[in-house]
Amino acid sequence: MSLDLVDLAVRLPPGAPLFPPLTLSVAAGQVTTVMGPSGVGKSTLLDAIAGLLAPTFALSGHINLNGVDIRPLPAEARRIGLMFQDPVLFPHLSVGDNLAFGLTPKIKGRAARRDAVAVALASAGLSGLQDRDPASLSGGQRSRAALMRTLLADPAALLLDEPFSKLDVALRDEMRRFTFLHVRERAIPALLVTHDPEDAAATSGPVVRLPAPQPPR
Amino acid sequence: MTMTRDGRALRAVVMVVLAIGLIGPIMAGLAQTGRAAFGIMPVLGAVEASLTPWRDLLTEPGLWTAVRLTLWTGLVSTALSLMLAVGFCAVTHARMTTTSAARWLAPFLAVPHAALAIGLAFVLTPSGWIARLLAPVIGLDRPPDLPIVNDPWGIALILGLMVKEVPFLLLVMLSALTQIPVRQHLAAGRALGYGRGLVWVKVIAPQVWPLIRLPVMVVLAYALSTVDMGVILGPSNPPVLAVMLTRLFSNPDTTRILVASAGALLQGGLVAGAFAALWFADRLMRNIGLWWLRRGGRGSSAEPLLRLASAAVIALFVLGALAMAALLIWSFAWRWPWPEALPQSWSLKAWASPTAGWLRALGNTVLLASATTALSLVLAIVWLEGEDRAQRGRAGWAEALIYLPLLVPQIGFLYGLNILFLRLGINGGYTAVIWAQSLFVFPYVMIALSDPWRALDPRLTRAAASLGAGPWRRLLAIKLPVLLMPILTAAAIGIAVSVAQYLPTLFMGAGRVATLTTEAVTLSSGSDRRVTGVYASLQAGLPLAAYVAAFAIPAVLHRNRAALKGSSA
């Protein structure tokens, strides 16, 4: 399993590309970090890969997941999980139902699905919080629940959009370990964008630096 | 991209429905009215174009008084409402959140014009509450012989319009103000030596104006062409133009319809003229305002004027509340001699005796309100979802399209549309009434739902998409439940608008579809106040119940969902 970007470039017509064409390959179980100053288009890059790019942007190059070009597919068919800066749990659903929403439809039957959610909650240290309002969880609990929800969807690759930046320092380290452990366990490729060098160091994977944008002439 | 193609299909569906269902009828109705105004109406055997209807209209007794009264009541009530609302906003804005204000304003927005007008008549009339309360103070031994309601100067009508329009303008202004950094601008202005009132007039109001221009035009168009309020509170002979025309349209002598059609065009001309005047006033104020602003005068304090405006607004609210209370009290009153402040004896007779009457009207009203609101809500949601999927904002012409039915005077096209429905064979039935009412329900539902829909956190749907949820699951499992509160609020507004409709029900129902509103307006002219009180109470109670439900249902369903509690009403 791998995620390959070939000459990927995004631009806002008629402007120049946000960053030079990007070519990189992320292997299964590996976390590759893309670093760059804010405003360079890191989140836009992830939007492009996830299929969430606004139609005003123009995209060129290829996005291959396990050798298949996923560019023609809509976001929901790409099997690419996305973690945001905020957990973005659905406010109208309980914690358990948030996970159940994410859980892949391949797991069938009420009991089997309930068990899958319970197992995921337990592995994130959230046992017994099934029926809780997501708003009543602590920041760390919410982040773990969001990661579990993403993983239950059975993604073939994971995109991480500075998911640790809003956590306080003590939690940040724990959440990094927790996230990277699950990436290795699942053996899926993961792409992390950040401006925090500590994030990059913690991945023990390759680091790609995007240059600062050219000042417009 | 598939998202865009899907969005295009939805948008195409919406456009077709709007063209056939909304724009088509209005244009066709206007065309029919226009033809009839120039003597062509084949159903009546009139096939030759002529100017006779216009000649007859000009010799119609009282026409010019009617026109003068229409302009006077419409312009004065709108201008005063606007000034009072600005003054009230300036004083209370810092102390009120939009959500809590919306809750306060809800009863006044919910109560139909006709019910409020009837209640006001009960309060203002010489034998009404105010006179009763004043009687011991100023020593009256019998009701004063003054034409307070239906006064020839239209004061009662202006008051009635203001009680309804000030809350509406306040709501619109408060929601516009959320888009402006009021606090910072106020602080900056005061630090430069301008008083609070002057900062509002010179800095805040010019920023608010473009955001509320369309709603003000809606208010103006309504005030110039109201029929039900005109009948109940307005001058009686001659009445305002729209009332005069309604009588002409309903005249047993069908040739009068041609005259009425010419009058309907005149009514349209009055509204168009008022819009033009508003446009010129806008231009003029902009130039004068800049000249005034550049002089940099800190002037005298506008504070007393602001206080006066707020006091007047509070007085209007009290008057409105008294009016609603009067409806309920009269419906339960039995013996209530003058000058007692409350009835001497109470009775359920008014509610119990002609039971079948109000039950049938209530049933019709509920049926029409549910059908029109459901239709409008579905269309609004499909429209907004289409915008989301096409990932494109709303064009200016589409926004104008939504407001169109609220800007064209009803009397200008409804009778013409009625003739069209007659030809289609649906006139006098529920389909025709539902269709005609929806023309006015849909715009309000759409306007109410648009802002909260766009304010929905886009990350929720993006998160859902990256979890594998397709567009329909995103709509049904995420958007609609999260937006439950604003959707139900829009539904309540739709119900209130439907319940309040008088002219569409009267014309399209051909007198056969009796609703609380048509019955209440008929009863208001003179018959038993107790029975009128029953109909008007129900008429006011139905939309109020809808508002309460819109507030209570999400509160119960989302009682354990803290993040949804603060969402906008």
PDB file of N, CA and C in Angstrom, chain A residues 99-172:
ATOM      1  N   LEU A  99     -18.822   7.537  16.181  1.00  0.00           N
ATOM      2  CA  LEU A  99     -17.973   6.443  15.692  1.00  0.00           C
ATOM      3  C   LEU A  99     -18.765   5.542  14.750  1.00  0.00           C
ATOM      4  N   ALA A 100     -20.028   5.292  15.114  1.00  0.00           N
ATOM      5  CA  ALA A 100     -20.861   4.429  14.268  1.00  0.00           C
ATOM      6  C   ALA A 100     -21.066   5.050  12.891  1.00  0.00           C
ATOM      7  N   PHE A 101     -21.143   6.386  12.844  1.00  0.00           N
ATOM      8  CA  PHE A 101     -21.269   7.070  11.549  1.00  0.00           C
ATOM      9  C   PHE A 101     -20.055   6.772  10.686  1.00  0.00           C
ATOM     10  N   GLY A 102     -18.874   6.758  11.342  1.00  0.00           N
ATOM     11  CA  GLY A 102     -17.649   6.517  10.582  1.00  0.00           C
ATOM     12  C   GLY A 102     -17.450   5.069  10.195  1.00  0.00           C
ATOM     13  N   LEU A 103     -17.928   4.157  11.035  1.00  0.00           N
ATOM     14  CA  LEU A 103     -17.662   2.723  10.841  1.00  0.00           C
ATOM     15  C   LEU A 103     -18.046   2.255   9.437  1.00  0.00           C
ATOM     16  N   THR A 104     -17.131   1.556   8.807  1.00  0.00           N
ATOM     17  CA  THR A 104     -17.339   1.114   7.429  1.00  0.00           C
ATOM     18  C   THR A 104     -18.581   0.228   7.292  1.00  0.00           C
ATOM     19  N   PRO A 105     -19.338   0.405   6.218  1.00  0.00           N
ATOM     20  CA  PRO A 105     -20.550  -0.408   6.032  1.00  0.00           C
ATOM     21  C   PRO A 105     -20.232  -1.875   5.790  1.00  0.00           C
ATOM     22  N   LYS A 106     -18.947  -2.188   5.620  1.00  0.00           N
ATOM     23  CA  LYS A 106     -18.596  -3.599   5.389  1.00  0.00           C
ATOM     24  C   LYS A 106     -18.901  -4.441   6.623  1.00  0.00           C
ATOM     25  N   ILE A 107     -18.847  -3.831   7.790  1.00  0.00           N
ATOM     26  CA  ILE A 107     -19.212  -4.568   9.004  1.00  0.00           C
ATOM     27  C   ILE A 107     -20.721  -4.504   9.135  1.00  0.00           C
ATOM     28  N   LYS A 108     -21.370  -5.673   9.100  1.00  0.00           N
ATOM     29  CA  LYS A 108     -22.828  -5.715   9.049  1.00  0.00           C
ATOM     30  C   LYS A 108     -23.410  -6.323  10.316  1.00  0.00           C
ATOM     31  N   GLY A 109     -24.636  -6.020  10.589  1.00  0.00           N
ATOM     32  CA  GLY A 109     -25.330  -6.566  11.750  1.00  0.00           C
ATOM     33  C   GLY A 109     -25.189  -5.640  12.938  1.00  0.00           C
ATOM     34  N   ARG A 110     -26.323  -5.447  13.642  1.00  0.00           N
ATOM     35  CA  ARG A 110     -26.341  -4.510  14.757  1.00  0.00           C
ATOM     36  C   ARG A 110     -25.287  -4.848  15.806  1.00  0.00           C
ATOM     37  N   ALA A 111     -25.247  -6.114  16.195  1.00  0.00           N
ATOM     38  CA  ALA A 111     -24.353  -6.515  17.281  1.00  0.00           C
ATOM     39  C   ALA A 111     -22.904  -6.324  16.878  1.00  0.00           C
ATOM     40  N   ALA A 112     -22.577  -6.744  15.672  1.00  0.00           N
ATOM     41  CA  ALA A 112     -21.184  -6.639  15.214  1.00  0.00           C
ATOM     42  C   ALA A 112     -20.742  -5.181  15.172  1.00  0.00           C
ATOM     43  N   ARG A 113     -21.651  -4.315  14.700  1.00  0.00           N
ATOM     44  CA  ARG A 113     -21.285  -2.904  14.593  1.00  0.00           C
ATOM     45  C   ARG A 113     -21.126  -2.275  15.978  1.00  0.00           C
ATOM     46  N   ARG A 114     -22.036  -2.679  16.905  1.00  0.00           N
ATOM     47  CA  ARG A 114     -21.935  -2.124  18.250  1.00  0.00           C
ATOM     48  C   ARG A 114     -20.618  -2.542  18.898  1.00  0.00           C
ATOM     49  N   ASP A 115     -20.246  -3.823  18.668  1.00  0.00           N
ATOM     50  CA  ASP A 115     -19.005  -4.326  19.247  1.00  0.00           C
ATOM     51  C   ASP A 115     -17.808  -3.574  18.676  1.00  0.00           C
ATOM     52  N   ALA A 116     -17.830  -3.363  17.350  1.00  0.00           N
ATOM     53  CA  ALA A 116     -16.698  -2.679  16.719  1.00  0.00           C
ATOM     54  C   ALA A 116     -16.499  -1.295  17.334  1.00  0.00           C
ATOM     55  N   VAL A 117     -17.627  -0.599  17.566  1.00  0.00           N
ATOM     56  CA  VAL A 117     -17.540   0.736  18.177  1.00  0.00           C
ATOM     57  C   VAL A 117     -17.000   0.624  19.591  1.00  0.00           C
ATOM     58  N   ALA A 118     -17.493  -0.364  20.350  1.00  0.00           N
ATOM     59  CA  ALA A 118     -17.066  -0.524  21.737  1.00  0.00           C
ATOM     60  C   ALA A 118     -15.567  -0.829  21.811  1.00  0.00           C
ATOM     61  N   VAL A 119     -15.093  -1.692  20.914  1.00  0.00           N
ATOM     62  CA  VAL A 119     -13.675  -2.036  20.897  1.00  0.00           C
ATOM     63  C   VAL A 119     -12.834  -0.793  20.611  1.00  0.00           C
ATOM     64  N   ALA A 120     -13.286  -0.019  19.606  1.00  0.00           N
ATOM     65  CA  ALA A 120     -12.541   1.188  19.239  1.00  0.00           C
ATOM     66  C   ALA A 120     -12.497   2.168  20.411  1.00  0.00           C
ATOM     67  N   LEU A 121     -13.635   2.331  21.099  1.00  0.00           N
ATOM     68  CA  LEU A 121     -13.675   3.241  22.240  1.00  0.00           C
ATOM     69  C   LEU A 121     -12.713   2.762  23.320  1.00  0.00           C
ATOM     70  N   ALA A 122     -12.712   1.455  23.568  1.00  0.00           N
ATOM     71  CA  ALA A 122     -11.845   0.909  24.611  1.00  0.00           C
ATOM     72  C   ALA A 122     -10.380   1.141  24.254  1.00  0.00           C
ATOM     73  N   SER A 123     -10.030   0.931  22.986  1.00  0.00           N
ATOM     74  CA  SER A 123      -8.624   1.061  22.607  1.00  0.00           C
ATOM     75  C   SER A 123      -8.176   2.519  22.680  1.00  0.00           C
ATOM     76  N   ALA A 124      -9.148   3.453  22.748  1.00  0.00           N
ATOM     77  CA  ALA A 124      -8.781   4.861  22.871  1.00  0.00           C
ATOM     78  C   ALA A 124      -8.973   5.341  24.303  1.00  0.00           C
ATOM     79  N   GLY A 125      -9.187   4.401  25.216  1.00  0.00           N
ATOM     80  CA  GLY A 125      -9.382   4.789  26.611  1.00  0.00           C
ATOM     81  C   GLY A 125     -10.669   5.542  26.841  1.00  0.00           C
ATOM     82  N   LEU A 126     -11.675   5.260  26.033  1.00  0.00           N
ATOM     83  CA  LEU A 126     -12.935   6.001  26.135  1.00  0.00           C
ATOM     84  C   LEU A 126     -14.104   5.095  26.532  1.00  0.00           C
ATOM     85  N   SER A 127     -13.791   3.932  27.096  1.00  0.00           N
ATOM     86  CA  SER A 127     -14.866   3.010  27.480  1.00  0.00           C
ATOM     87  C   SER A 127     -15.868   3.705  28.385  1.00  0.00           C
ATOM     88  N   GLY A 128     -17.141   3.424  28.136  1.00  0.00           N
ATOM     89  CA  GLY A 128     -18.178   3.981  28.997  1.00  0.00           C
ATOM     90  C   GLY A 128     -18.614   5.379  28.599  1.00  0.00           C
ATOM     91  N   LEU A 129     -17.967   5.967  27.601  1.00  0.00           N
ATOM     92  CA  LEU A 129     -18.359   7.312  27.180  1.00  0.00           C
ATOM     93  C   LEU A 129     -19.251   7.281  25.942  1.00  0.00           C
ATOM     94  N   GLN A 130     -19.673   6.077  25.568  1.00  0.00           N
ATOM     95  CA  GLN A 130     -20.508   5.843  24.398  1.00  0.00           C
ATOM     96  C   GLN A 130     -21.651   6.845  24.221  1.00  0.00           C
ATOM     97  N   ASP A 131     -22.419   7.054  25.302  1.00  0.00           N
ATOM     98  CA  ASP A 131     -23.641   7.852  25.179  1.00  0.00           C
ATOM     99  C   ASP A 131     -23.429   9.322  25.524  1.00  0.00           C
ATOM    100  N   ARG A 132     -22.182   9.701  25.730  1.00  0.00           N
ATOM    101  CA  ARG A 132     -21.923  11.080  26.163  1.00  0.00           C
ATOM    102  C   ARG A 132     -22.061  12.062  24.992  1.00  0.00           C
ATOM    103  N   ASP A 133     -22.403  13.310  25.365  1.00  0.00           N
ATOM    104  CA  ASP A 133     -22.390  14.420  24.423  1.00  0.00           C
ATOM    105  C   ASP A 133     -20.929  14.731  24.102  1.00  0.00           C
ATOM    106  N   PRO A 134     -20.542  14.791  22.820  1.00  0.00           N
ATOM    107  CA  PRO A 134     -19.134  15.082  22.503  1.00  0.00           C
ATOM    108  C   PRO A 134     -18.657  16.380  23.141  1.00  0.00           C
ATOM    109  N   ALA A 135     -19.584  17.333  23.312  1.00  0.00           N
ATOM    110  CA  ALA A 135     -19.188  18.621  23.886  1.00  0.00           C
ATOM    111  C   ALA A 135     -18.744  18.470  25.341  1.00  0.00           C
ATOM    112  N   SER A 136     -19.095  17.338  25.988  1.00  0.00           N
ATOM    113  CA  SER A 136     -18.753  17.173  27.402  1.00  0.00           C
ATOM    114  C   SER A 136     -17.408  16.480  27.587  1.00  0.00           C
ATOM    115  N   LEU A 137     -16.746  16.123  26.476  1.00  0.00           N
ATOM    116  CA  LEU A 137     -15.457  15.436  26.575  1.00  0.00           C
ATOM    117  C   LEU A 137     -14.324  16.438  26.734  1.00  0.00           C
ATOM    118  N   SER A 138     -13.194  15.959  27.285  1.00  0.00           N
ATOM    119  CA  SER A 138     -12.013  16.818  27.355  1.00  0.00           C
ATOM    120  C   SER A 138     -11.378  16.896  25.966  1.00  0.00           C
ATOM    121  N   GLY A 139     -10.459  17.846  25.788  1.00  0.00           N
ATOM    122  CA  GLY A 139      -9.822  18.033  24.484  1.00  0.00           C
ATOM    123  C   GLY A 139      -9.132  16.768  23.994  1.00  0.00           C
ATOM    124  N   GLY A 140      -8.408  16.105  24.888  1.00  0.00           N
ATOM    125  CA  GLY A 140      -7.680  14.891  24.500  1.00  0.00           C
ATOM    126  C   GLY A 140      -8.644  13.777  24.131  1.00  0.00           C
ATOM    127  N   GLN A 141      -9.712  13.639  24.918  1.00  0.00           N
ATOM    128  CA  GLN A 141     -10.715  12.596  24.624  1.00  0.00           C
ATOM    129  C   GLN A 141     -11.352  12.831  23.265  1.00  0.00           C
ATOM    130  N   ARG A 142     -11.639  14.089  22.976  1.00  0.00           N
ATOM    131  CA  ARG A 142     -12.262  14.406  21.687  1.00  0.00           C
ATOM    132  C   ARG A 142     -11.336  14.053  20.531  1.00  0.00           C
ATOM    133  N   SER A 143     -10.056  14.392  20.677  1.00  0.00           N
ATOM    134  CA  SER A 143      -9.100  14.084  19.615  1.00  0.00           C
ATOM    135  C   SER A 143      -9.012  12.584  19.386  1.00  0.00           C
ATOM    136  N   ARG A 144      -8.980  11.818  20.480  1.00  0.00           N
ATOM    137  CA  ARG A 144      -8.878  10.359  20.332  1.00  0.00           C
ATOM    138  C   ARG A 144     -10.144   9.799  19.685  1.00  0.00           C
ATOM    139  N   ALA A 145     -11.292  10.341  20.102  1.00  0.00           N
ATOM    140  CA  ALA A 145     -12.551   9.874  19.502  1.00  0.00           C
ATOM    141  C   ALA A 145     -12.567  10.168  17.999  1.00  0.00           C
ATOM    142  N   ALA A 146     -12.066  11.359  17.632  1.00  0.00           N
ATOM    143  CA  ALA A 146     -12.054  11.726  16.206  1.00  0.00           C
ATOM    144  C   ALA A 146     -11.136  10.789  15.432  1.00  0.00           C
ATOM    145  N   LEU A 147      -9.984  10.450  16.004  1.00  0.00           N
ATOM    146  CA  LEU A 147      -9.062   9.536  15.303  1.00  0.00           C
ATOM    147  C   LEU A 147      -9.714   8.167  15.140  1.00  0.00           C
ATOM    148  N   MET A 148     -10.376   7.711  16.197  1.00  0.00           N
ATOM    149  CA  MET A 148     -11.035   6.400  16.130  1.00  0.00           C
ATOM    150  C   MET A 148     -12.134   6.404  15.055  1.00  0.00           C
ATOM    151  N   ARG A 149     -12.891   7.495  15.007  1.00  0.00           N
ATOM    152  CA  ARG A 149     -13.948   7.600  14.006  1.00  0.00           C
ATOM    153  C   ARG A 149     -13.351   7.502  12.602  1.00  0.00           C
ATOM    154  N   THR A 150     -12.216   8.188  12.401  1.00  0.00           N
ATOM    155  CA  THR A 150     -11.563   8.154  11.095  1.00  0.00           C
ATOM    156  C   THR A 150     -11.064   6.746  10.773  1.00  0.00           C
ATOM    157  N   LEU A 151     -10.472   6.078  11.768  1.00  0.00           N
ATOM    158  CA  LEU A 151      -9.900   4.747  11.509  1.00  0.00           C
ATOM    159  C   LEU A 151     -10.992   3.713  11.270  1.00  0.00           C
ATOM    160  N   LEU A 152     -12.146   3.868  11.957  1.00  0.00           N
ATOM    161  CA  LEU A 152     -13.239   2.896  11.775  1.00  0.00           C
ATOM    162  C   LEU A 152     -13.764   2.908  10.340  1.00  0.00           C
ATOM    163  N   ALA A 153     -13.571   4.034   9.641  1.00  0.00           N
ATOM    164  CA  ALA A 153     -14.032   4.113   8.247  1.00  0.00           C
ATOM    165  C   ALA A 153     -13.147   3.250   7.343  1.00  0.00           C
ATOM    166  N   ASP A 154     -12.114   2.633   7.939  1.00  0.00           N
ATOM    167  CA  ASP A 154     -11.219   1.747   7.201  1.00  0.00           C
ATOM    168  C   ASP A 154     -10.529   2.473   6.048  1.00  0.00           C
ATOM    169  N   PRO A 155      -9.829   3.584   6.344  1.00  0.00           N
ATOM    170  CA  PRO A 155      -9.191   4.354   5.273  1.00  0.00           C
ATOM    171  C   PRO A 155      -7.982   3.617   4.716  1.00  0.00           C
ATOM    172  N   ALA A 156      -7.695   3.888   3.449  1.00  0.00           N
ATOM    173  CA  ALA A 156      -6.523   3.302   2.822  1.00  0.00           C
ATOM    174  C   ALA A 156      -5.329   4.229   2.979  1.00  0.00           C
ATOM    175  N   ALA A 157      -5.555   5.449   3.408  1.00  0.00           N
ATOM    176  CA  ALA A 157      -4.481   6.387   3.708  1.00  0.00           C
ATOM    177  C   ALA A 157      -5.028   7.421   4.668  1.00  0.00           C
ATOM    178  N   LEU A 158      -4.101   8.089   5.380  1.00  0.00           N
ATOM    179  CA  LEU A 158      -4.525   9.039   6.392  1.00  0.00           C
ATOM    180  C   LEU A 158      -3.846  10.380   6.150  1.00  0.00           C
ATOM    181  N   LEU A 159      -4.627  11.452   6.195  1.00  0.00           N
ATOM    182  CA  LEU A 159      -4.065  12.795   6.081  1.00  0.00           C
ATOM    183  C   LEU A 159      -4.245  13.498   7.418  1.00  0.00           C
ATOM    184  N   LEU A 160      -3.172  14.127   7.902  1.00  0.00           N
ATOM    185  CA  LEU A 160      -3.224  14.770   9.207  1.00  0.00           C
ATOM    186  C   LEU A 160      -2.920  16.258   9.021  1.00  0.00           C
ATOM    187  N   ASP A 161      -3.933  17.105   9.287  1.00  0.00           N
ATOM    188  CA  ASP A 161      -3.783  18.549   9.076  1.00  0.00           C
ATOM    189  C   ASP A 161      -3.511  19.239  10.412  1.00  0.00           C
ATOM    190  N   GLU A 162      -2.258  19.265  10.809  1.00  0.00           N
ATOM    191  CA  GLU A 162      -1.846  19.843  12.093  1.00  0.00           C
ATOM    192  C   GLU A 162      -2.758  19.405  13.232  1.00  0.00           C
ATOM    193  N   PRO A 163      -2.984  18.120  13.396  1.00  0.00           N
ATOM    194  CA  PRO A 163      -4.004  17.693  14.367  1.00  0.00           C
ATOM    195  C   PRO A 163      -3.558  17.873  15.812  1.00  0.00           C
ATOM    196  N   PHE A 164      -2.266  18.215  16.033  1.00  0.00           N
ATOM    197  CA  PHE A 164      -1.803  18.327  17.419  1.00  0.00           C
ATOM    198  C   PHE A 164      -1.640  19.772  17.854  1.00  0.00           C
ATOM    199  N   SER A 165      -1.821  20.710  16.913  1.00  0.00           N
ATOM    200  CA  SER A 165      -1.436  22.093  17.200  1.00  0.00           C
ATOM    201  C   SER A 165      -2.301  22.734  18.268  1.00  0.00           C
ATOM    202  N   LYS A 166      -3.531  22.278  18.421  1.00  0.00           N
ATOM    203  CA  LYS A 166      -4.403  22.950  19.381  1.00  0.00           C
ATOM    204  C   LYS A 166      -4.420  22.255  20.749  1.00  0.00           C
ATOM    205  N   LEU A 167      -3.666  21.157  20.871  1.00  0.00           N
ATOM    206  CA  LEU A 167      -3.633  20.461  22.157  1.00  0.00           C
ATOM    207  C   LEU A 167      -2.555  21.099  23.038  1.00  0.00           C
ATOM    208  N   ASP A 168      -2.744  21.016  24.380  1.00  0.00           N
ATOM    209  CA  ASP A 168      -1.664  21.562  25.212  1.00  0.00           C
ATOM    210  C   ASP A 168      -0.488  20.587  25.213  1.00  0.00           C
ATOM    211  N   VAL A 169       0.664  21.091  25.655  1.00  0.00           N
ATOM    212  CA  VAL A 169       1.926  20.396  25.414  1.00  0.00           C
ATOM    213  C   VAL A 169       1.922  18.957  25.940  1.00  0.00           C
ATOM    214  N   ALA A 170       1.376  18.751  27.125  1.00  0.00           N
ATOM    215  CA  ALA A 170       1.409  17.422  27.728  1.00  0.00           C
ATOM    216  C   ALA A 170       0.622  16.433  26.874  1.00  0.00           C
ATOM    217  N   LEU A 171      -0.553  16.878  26.391  1.00  0.00           N
ATOM    218  CA  LEU A 171      -1.406  16.001  25.597  1.00  0.00           C
ATOM    219  C   LEU A 171      -0.816  15.746  24.215  1.00  0.00           C
ATOM    220  N   ARG A 172      -0.102  16.753  23.710  1.00  0.00           N
ATOM    221  CA  ARG A 172       0.380  16.703  22.334  1.00  0.00           C
ATOM    222  C   ARG A 172       1.243  15.462  22.113  1.00  0.00           C
TER     223      ARG A 172
END
